XYZ file of C-alpha atoms in Angstrom:
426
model
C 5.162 45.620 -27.134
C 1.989 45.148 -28.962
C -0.687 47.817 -29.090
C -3.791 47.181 -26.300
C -7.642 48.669 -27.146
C -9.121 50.797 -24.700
C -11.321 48.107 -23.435
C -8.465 46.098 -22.252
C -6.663 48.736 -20.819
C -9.253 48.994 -18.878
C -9.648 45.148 -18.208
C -8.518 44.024 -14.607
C -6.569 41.018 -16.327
C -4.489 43.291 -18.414
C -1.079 42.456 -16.564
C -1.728 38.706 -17.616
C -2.703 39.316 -20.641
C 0.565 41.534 -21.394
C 2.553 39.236 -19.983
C 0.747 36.333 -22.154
C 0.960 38.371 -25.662
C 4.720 39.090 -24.716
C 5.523 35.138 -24.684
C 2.835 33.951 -26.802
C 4.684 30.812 -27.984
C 4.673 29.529 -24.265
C 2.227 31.458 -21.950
C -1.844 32.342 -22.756
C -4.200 33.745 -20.638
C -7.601 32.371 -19.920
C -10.215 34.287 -17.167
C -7.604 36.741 -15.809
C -5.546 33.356 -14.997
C -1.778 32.905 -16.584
C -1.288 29.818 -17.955
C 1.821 27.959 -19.403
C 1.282 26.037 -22.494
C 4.418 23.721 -21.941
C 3.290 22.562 -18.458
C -0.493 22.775 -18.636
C -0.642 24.512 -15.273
C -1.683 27.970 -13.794
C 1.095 30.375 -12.690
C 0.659 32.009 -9.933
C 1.007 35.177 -10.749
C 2.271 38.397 -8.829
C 4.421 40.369 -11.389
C 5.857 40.038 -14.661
C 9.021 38.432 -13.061
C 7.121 35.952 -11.500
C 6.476 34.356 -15.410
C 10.056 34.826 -16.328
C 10.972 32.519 -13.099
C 8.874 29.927 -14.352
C 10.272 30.179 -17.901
C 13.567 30.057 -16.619
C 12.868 26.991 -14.285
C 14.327 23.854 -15.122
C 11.311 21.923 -14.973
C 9.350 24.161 -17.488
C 12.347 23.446 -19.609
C 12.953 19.851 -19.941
C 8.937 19.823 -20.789
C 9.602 21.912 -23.402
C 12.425 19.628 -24.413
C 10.483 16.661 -24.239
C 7.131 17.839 -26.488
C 5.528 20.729 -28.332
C 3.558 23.268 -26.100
C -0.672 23.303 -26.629
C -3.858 25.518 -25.422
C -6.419 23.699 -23.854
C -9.498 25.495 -24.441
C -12.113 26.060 -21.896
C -14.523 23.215 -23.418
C -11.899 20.783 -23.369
C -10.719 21.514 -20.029
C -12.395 21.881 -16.595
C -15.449 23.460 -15.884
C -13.446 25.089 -12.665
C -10.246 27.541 -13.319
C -8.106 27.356 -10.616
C -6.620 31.002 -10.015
C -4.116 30.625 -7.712
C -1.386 27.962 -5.636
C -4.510 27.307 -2.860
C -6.736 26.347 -5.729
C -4.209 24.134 -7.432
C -3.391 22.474 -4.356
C -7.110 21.880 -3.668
C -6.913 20.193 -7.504
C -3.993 18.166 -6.605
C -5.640 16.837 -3.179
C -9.034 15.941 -4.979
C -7.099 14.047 -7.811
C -5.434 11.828 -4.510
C -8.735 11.561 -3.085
C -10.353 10.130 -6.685
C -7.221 7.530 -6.461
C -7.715 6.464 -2.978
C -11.655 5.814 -2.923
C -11.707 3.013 -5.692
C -8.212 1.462 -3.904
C -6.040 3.243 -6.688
C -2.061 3.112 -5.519
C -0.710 6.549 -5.547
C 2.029 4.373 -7.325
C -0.358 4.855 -10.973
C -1.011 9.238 -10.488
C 1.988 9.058 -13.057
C -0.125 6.863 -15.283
C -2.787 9.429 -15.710
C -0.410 12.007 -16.550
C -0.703 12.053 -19.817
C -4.237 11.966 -19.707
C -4.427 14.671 -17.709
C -2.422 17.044 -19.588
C -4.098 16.810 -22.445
C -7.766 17.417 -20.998
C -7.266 19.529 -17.579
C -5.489 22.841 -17.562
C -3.994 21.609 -14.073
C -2.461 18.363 -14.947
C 0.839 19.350 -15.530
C 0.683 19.944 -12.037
C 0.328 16.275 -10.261
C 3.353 15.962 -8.514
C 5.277 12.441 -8.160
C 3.822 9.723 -5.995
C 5.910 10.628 -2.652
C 5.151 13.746 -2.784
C 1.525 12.833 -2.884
C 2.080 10.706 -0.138
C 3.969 12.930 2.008
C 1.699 16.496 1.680
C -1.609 15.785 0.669
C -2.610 12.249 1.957
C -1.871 12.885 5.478
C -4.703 15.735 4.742
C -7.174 13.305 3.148
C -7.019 11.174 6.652
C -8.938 13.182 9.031
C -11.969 12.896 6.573
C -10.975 9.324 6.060
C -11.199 8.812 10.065
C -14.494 10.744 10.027
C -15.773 8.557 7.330
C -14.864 5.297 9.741
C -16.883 7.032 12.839
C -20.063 7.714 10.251
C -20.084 4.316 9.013
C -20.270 2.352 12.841
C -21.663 5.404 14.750
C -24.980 3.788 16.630
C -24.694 0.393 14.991
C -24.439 -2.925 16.298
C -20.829 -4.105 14.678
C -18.628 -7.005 14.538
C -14.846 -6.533 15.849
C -12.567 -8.916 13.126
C -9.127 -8.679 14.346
C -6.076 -10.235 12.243
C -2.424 -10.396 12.904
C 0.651 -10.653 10.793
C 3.795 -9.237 10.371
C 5.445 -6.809 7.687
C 8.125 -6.481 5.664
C 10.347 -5.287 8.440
C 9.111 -8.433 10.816
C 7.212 -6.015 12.973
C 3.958 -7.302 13.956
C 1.099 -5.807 13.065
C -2.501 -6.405 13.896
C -5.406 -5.444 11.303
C -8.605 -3.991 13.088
C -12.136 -4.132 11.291
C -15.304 -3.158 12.103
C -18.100 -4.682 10.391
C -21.812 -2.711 11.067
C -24.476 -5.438 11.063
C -25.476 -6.517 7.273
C -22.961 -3.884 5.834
C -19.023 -4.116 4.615
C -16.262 -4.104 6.879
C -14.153 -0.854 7.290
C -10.408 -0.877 7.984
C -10.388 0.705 10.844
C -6.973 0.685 12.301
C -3.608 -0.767 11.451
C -1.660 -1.424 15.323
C 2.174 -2.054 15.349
C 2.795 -3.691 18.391
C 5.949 -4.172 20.057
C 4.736 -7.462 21.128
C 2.285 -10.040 20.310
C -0.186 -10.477 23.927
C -3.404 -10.574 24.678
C -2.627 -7.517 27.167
C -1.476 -5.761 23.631
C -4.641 -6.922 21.744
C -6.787 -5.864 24.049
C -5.666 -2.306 24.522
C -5.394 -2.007 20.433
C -8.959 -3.388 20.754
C -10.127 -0.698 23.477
C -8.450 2.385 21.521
C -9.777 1.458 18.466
C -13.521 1.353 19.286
C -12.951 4.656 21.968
C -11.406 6.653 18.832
C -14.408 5.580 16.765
C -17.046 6.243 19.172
C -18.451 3.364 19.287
C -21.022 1.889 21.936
C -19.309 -1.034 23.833
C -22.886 -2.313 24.140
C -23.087 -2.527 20.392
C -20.066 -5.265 19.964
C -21.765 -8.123 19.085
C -18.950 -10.574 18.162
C -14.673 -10.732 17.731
C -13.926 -12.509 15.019
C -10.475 -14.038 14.676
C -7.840 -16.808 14.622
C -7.909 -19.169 17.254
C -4.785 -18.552 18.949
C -4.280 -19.100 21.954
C -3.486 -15.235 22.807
C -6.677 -13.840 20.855
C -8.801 -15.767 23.126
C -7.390 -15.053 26.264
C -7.806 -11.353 25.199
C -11.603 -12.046 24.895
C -11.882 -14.607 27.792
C -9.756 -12.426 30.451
C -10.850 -8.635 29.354
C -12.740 -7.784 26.368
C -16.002 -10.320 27.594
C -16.079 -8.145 30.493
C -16.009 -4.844 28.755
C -18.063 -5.585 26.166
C -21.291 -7.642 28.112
C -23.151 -8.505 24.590
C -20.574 -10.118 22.428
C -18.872 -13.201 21.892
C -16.034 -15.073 20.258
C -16.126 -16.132 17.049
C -13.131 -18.020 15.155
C -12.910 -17.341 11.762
C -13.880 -20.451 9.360
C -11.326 -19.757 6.894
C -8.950 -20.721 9.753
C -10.690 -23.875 10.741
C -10.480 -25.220 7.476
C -6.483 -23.860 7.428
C -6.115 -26.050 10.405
C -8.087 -28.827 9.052
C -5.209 -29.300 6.061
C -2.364 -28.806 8.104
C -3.400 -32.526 8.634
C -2.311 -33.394 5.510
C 1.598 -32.845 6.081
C 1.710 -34.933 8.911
C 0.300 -38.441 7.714
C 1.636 -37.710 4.554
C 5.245 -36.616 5.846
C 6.854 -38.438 3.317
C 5.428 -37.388 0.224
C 6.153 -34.097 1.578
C 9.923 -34.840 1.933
C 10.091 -36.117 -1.374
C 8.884 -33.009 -2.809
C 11.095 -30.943 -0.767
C 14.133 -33.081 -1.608
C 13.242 -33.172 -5.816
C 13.145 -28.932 -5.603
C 16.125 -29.320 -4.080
C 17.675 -31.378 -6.312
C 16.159 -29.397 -9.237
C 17.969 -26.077 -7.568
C 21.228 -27.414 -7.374
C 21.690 -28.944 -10.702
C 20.723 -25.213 -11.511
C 23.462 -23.633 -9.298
C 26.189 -26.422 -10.235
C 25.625 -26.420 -13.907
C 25.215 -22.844 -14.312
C 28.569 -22.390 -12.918
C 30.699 -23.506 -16.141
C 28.641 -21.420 -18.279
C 29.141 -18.166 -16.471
C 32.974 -19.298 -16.394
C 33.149 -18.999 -19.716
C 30.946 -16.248 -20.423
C 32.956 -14.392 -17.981
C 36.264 -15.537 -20.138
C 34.718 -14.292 -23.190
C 33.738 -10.879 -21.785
C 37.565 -10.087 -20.624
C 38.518 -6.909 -22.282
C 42.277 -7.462 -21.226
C 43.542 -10.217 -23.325
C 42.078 -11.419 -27.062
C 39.564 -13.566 -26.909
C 38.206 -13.835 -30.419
C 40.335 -16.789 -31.323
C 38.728 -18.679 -28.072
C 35.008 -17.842 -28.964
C 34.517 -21.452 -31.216
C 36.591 -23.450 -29.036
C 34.636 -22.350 -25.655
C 31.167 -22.649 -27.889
C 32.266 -26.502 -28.597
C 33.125 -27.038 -25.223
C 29.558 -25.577 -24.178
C 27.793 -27.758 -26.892
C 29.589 -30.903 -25.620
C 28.610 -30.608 -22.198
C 24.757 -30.177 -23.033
C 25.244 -33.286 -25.307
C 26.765 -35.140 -22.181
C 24.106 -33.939 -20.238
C 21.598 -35.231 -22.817
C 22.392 -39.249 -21.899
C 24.253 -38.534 -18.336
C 22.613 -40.767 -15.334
C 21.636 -40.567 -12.065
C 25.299 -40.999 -11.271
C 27.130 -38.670 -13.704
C 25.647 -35.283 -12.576
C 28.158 -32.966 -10.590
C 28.788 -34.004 -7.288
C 26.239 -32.161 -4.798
C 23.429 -32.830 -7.250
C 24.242 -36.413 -7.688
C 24.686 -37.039 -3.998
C 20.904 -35.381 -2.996
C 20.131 -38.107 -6.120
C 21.102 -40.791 -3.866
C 18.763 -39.813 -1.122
C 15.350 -39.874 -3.544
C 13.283 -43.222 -4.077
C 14.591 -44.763 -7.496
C 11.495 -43.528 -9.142
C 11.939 -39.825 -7.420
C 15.732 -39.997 -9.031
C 14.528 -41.505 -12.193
C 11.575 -38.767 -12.764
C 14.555 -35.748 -11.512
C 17.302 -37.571 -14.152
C 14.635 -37.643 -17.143
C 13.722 -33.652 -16.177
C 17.859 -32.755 -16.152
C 17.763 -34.882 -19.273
C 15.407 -32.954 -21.416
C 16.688 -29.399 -20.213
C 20.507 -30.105 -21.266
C 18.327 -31.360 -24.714
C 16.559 -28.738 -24.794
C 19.585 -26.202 -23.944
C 21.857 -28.123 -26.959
C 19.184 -27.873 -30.001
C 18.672 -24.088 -29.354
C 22.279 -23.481 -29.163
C 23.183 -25.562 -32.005
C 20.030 -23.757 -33.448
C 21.489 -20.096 -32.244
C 25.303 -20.925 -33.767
C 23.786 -22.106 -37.355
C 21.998 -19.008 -37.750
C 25.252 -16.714 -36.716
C 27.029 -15.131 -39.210
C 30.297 -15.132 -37.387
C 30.838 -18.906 -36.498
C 32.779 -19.584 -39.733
C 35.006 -16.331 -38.792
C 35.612 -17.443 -35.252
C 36.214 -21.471 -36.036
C 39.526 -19.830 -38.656
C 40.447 -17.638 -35.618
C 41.416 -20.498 -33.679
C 44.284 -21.033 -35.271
C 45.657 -17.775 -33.964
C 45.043 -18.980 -30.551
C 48.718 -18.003 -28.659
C 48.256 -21.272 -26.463
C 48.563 -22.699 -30.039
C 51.671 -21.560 -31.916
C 53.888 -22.044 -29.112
C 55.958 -23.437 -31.421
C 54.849 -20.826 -34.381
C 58.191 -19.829 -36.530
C 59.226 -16.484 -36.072
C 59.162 -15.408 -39.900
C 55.248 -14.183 -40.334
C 56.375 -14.546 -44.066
C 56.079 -18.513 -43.546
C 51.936 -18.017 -42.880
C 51.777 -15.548 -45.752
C 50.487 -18.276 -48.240
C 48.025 -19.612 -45.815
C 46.255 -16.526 -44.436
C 46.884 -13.645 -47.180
C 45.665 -10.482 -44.513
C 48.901 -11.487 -42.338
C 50.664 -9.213 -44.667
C 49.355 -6.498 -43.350
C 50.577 -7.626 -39.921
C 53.857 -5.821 -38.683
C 56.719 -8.269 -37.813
C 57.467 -6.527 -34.337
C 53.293 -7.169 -34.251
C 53.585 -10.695 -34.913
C 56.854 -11.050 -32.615
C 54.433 -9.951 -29.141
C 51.729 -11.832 -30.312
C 53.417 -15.058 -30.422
C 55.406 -14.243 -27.448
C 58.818 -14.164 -28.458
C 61.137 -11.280 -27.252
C 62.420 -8.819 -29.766
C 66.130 -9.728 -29.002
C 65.608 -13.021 -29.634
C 63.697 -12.213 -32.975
C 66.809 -10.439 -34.509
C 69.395 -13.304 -33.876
């Protein structure tokens, strides 16, 4: 145990301070506060066991695993030393506020890890993004709500209501309040169980209530113009709110404007429905040989080596087929949605299948040229078992021809061509 001067045995911070000059490589101590030099955090410390704990943690080890430990000193760090879990909580929760004012997903915190660690004592402390989400942003939402209710309080506002639905098909209808010749605020996100203009209007009413705001204030609702969102304003929110009116949003107009477009123009629309389709299926039906014989080639059960050049051929012969192949000669499925295009639809689809088989035969040929193996695999063929059916049963007869079969066991040689070792020895 080192020796201590009288001042700091008189020091309030000598526990830390013992503690820090008994594990100097990982702890220091910095304004009566333990700190760990691995995980650039406070420790909240009790008693000397309390340190060990953390030592002995898991997490404090794999960050000592994964990179040398540092002191930050004060001038590099904070201005603020957080002394204890309350005031590293109240770090964590201002770092998810700073992420949620400029529209920052909690999704990036990790990003800023690294960051963090290198120029805040308490960045080794962010947590992952669900935890974020789970304990400290549900505490950031009363101030957010009180934020909402500051921003409309006493001002003459503009309801815009939009509805869609989520990823789970549940409908949900977006509530924003717009304050005269100011931004719009998101004031409330309703899940409704269904879409009415009973439903609407009661989101409506609990939105503004919870808000506090002055039904004589609404000026205008601004939405779609279905038939639901005006019934909600014709049959209860005009009477409710005696100084507003309905506005449809001119965004929509002009959506309903071009929706036009797909009805006198029906067929042009068909025809670019059928050519995807057409362009998907010769994807689906062509695709399907190749991942045969990738599939064949990956088997780990039976030799395949000997296979490799022939399937490669086979695969460069059917992108030079494809390279010439008409309207007609496709696989069946695509060559039937063919049919149903205008000749100049079908033409334009056979030219675009045309240049990707090309395309998909010059980088091949281009990939095999370069490989170092082809010449191997092309002299393996000749061990192909489907081949020497009719191989004779001596392995001394292919000696001449391929010098490594001496290596090669006979009783070797007898499986591999298939022939039974009682038949061998007669």
């Amino acid at each position: 145990m080192p020796r201590f001067t009288a001042e700091e045995l008189r020091s309030k911070h000598l526990a830390t301070r013992i503690t820090a000059r008994e594990f100097p490589a990982q702890l220091y101590e910095d304004g009566g506060v333990l700190f760990c030099k691995v995980c650039q955090h406070s420790i909240d410390y009790i008693w000397r066991q309390t340190a060990v704990e953390h030592l002995r943690s898991r997490r404090h080890k794999n960050r000592r695993a994964s990179g040398p430990a540092r002191t930050q000193t004060l001038a590099s760090c904070l201005t603020k030393t957080p002394s204890s879990t309350a005031e590293r909580k109240e770090f964590i929760l201002d770092f998810t506020r700073k992420l949620i004012k400029p529209d920052i997903p909690l999704e990036e915190g990790p990003k800023f890890s690294t960051f963090l660690k290198k120029h805040c004592k308490q960045g080794g402390s962010i947590p992952v993004p669900s935890h974020l989400c789970t304990e400290y942003l549900p505490k950031i939402y009363p101030q957010y709500e009180q934020d909402i209710k500051d921003a409309v309080e006493g001002k003459d506002i503009y309801v815009i209501l939009d509805e869609t639905t989520d990823s789970f098909e549940r409908c949900a209808l977006a509530i924003l309040l717009q304050p005269v010749g100011d931004r719009p605020v998101v004031a409330d996100l309703a899940f409704l169980d269904k879409v009415s203009f009973t439903t609407v209007s009661q989101a409506v009413i609990s939105c503004l209530n919870n808000n506090g705001v002055d039904f004589n204030n609404v000026w205008a609702f601004v939405n779609d113009s279905a038939s639901y969102m005006k019934k909600a304003f014709t049959s209860i929110l005009k009477v409710l709110f005696p100084n507003s009116g309905h506005v449809t949003c001119f965004a929509h107009l002009l959506s309903l404007a071009l929706e036009i477009f797909p009805e006198v123009f029906e067929d042009v629309y068909r025809l670019c429905a059928l050519a995807k389709k057409a362009q998907a299926l010769f994807i689906v039906e062509h695709s399907e040989e190749i991942v045969a014989n990738l599939t064949k080639l990956e088997e780990t059960s039976v030799p395949t080596a000997q296979n490799i050049a022939s399937k490669l051929e086979d695969l460069q012969m059917q992108f030079e087929y494809g390279r010439v192949a008409g309207a007609d000669d496709w696989r069946p499925h695509t060559t039937e949605l063919l049919g149903q295009l205008p000749e100049k639809g079908r033409l334009s689809c056979t030219e675009l299948f045309q240049s990707a088989m090309a395309a998909c035969s010059i980088k091949l040929q281009t990939v095999l040229e370069k490989h170092p193996c082809l010449h191997l695999f092309k002299s393996l063929t000749v061990l192909d078992p489907a081949q020497v059916v009719d191989a004779r049963k001596d392995i001394k007869d292919y000696v001449h021809a391929i010098p490594a079969l001496s290596q090669v066991s006979t009783e070797e040689w007898n499986r591999y061509i298939g022939i039974d070792k009682a038949d061998a020895m007669e």
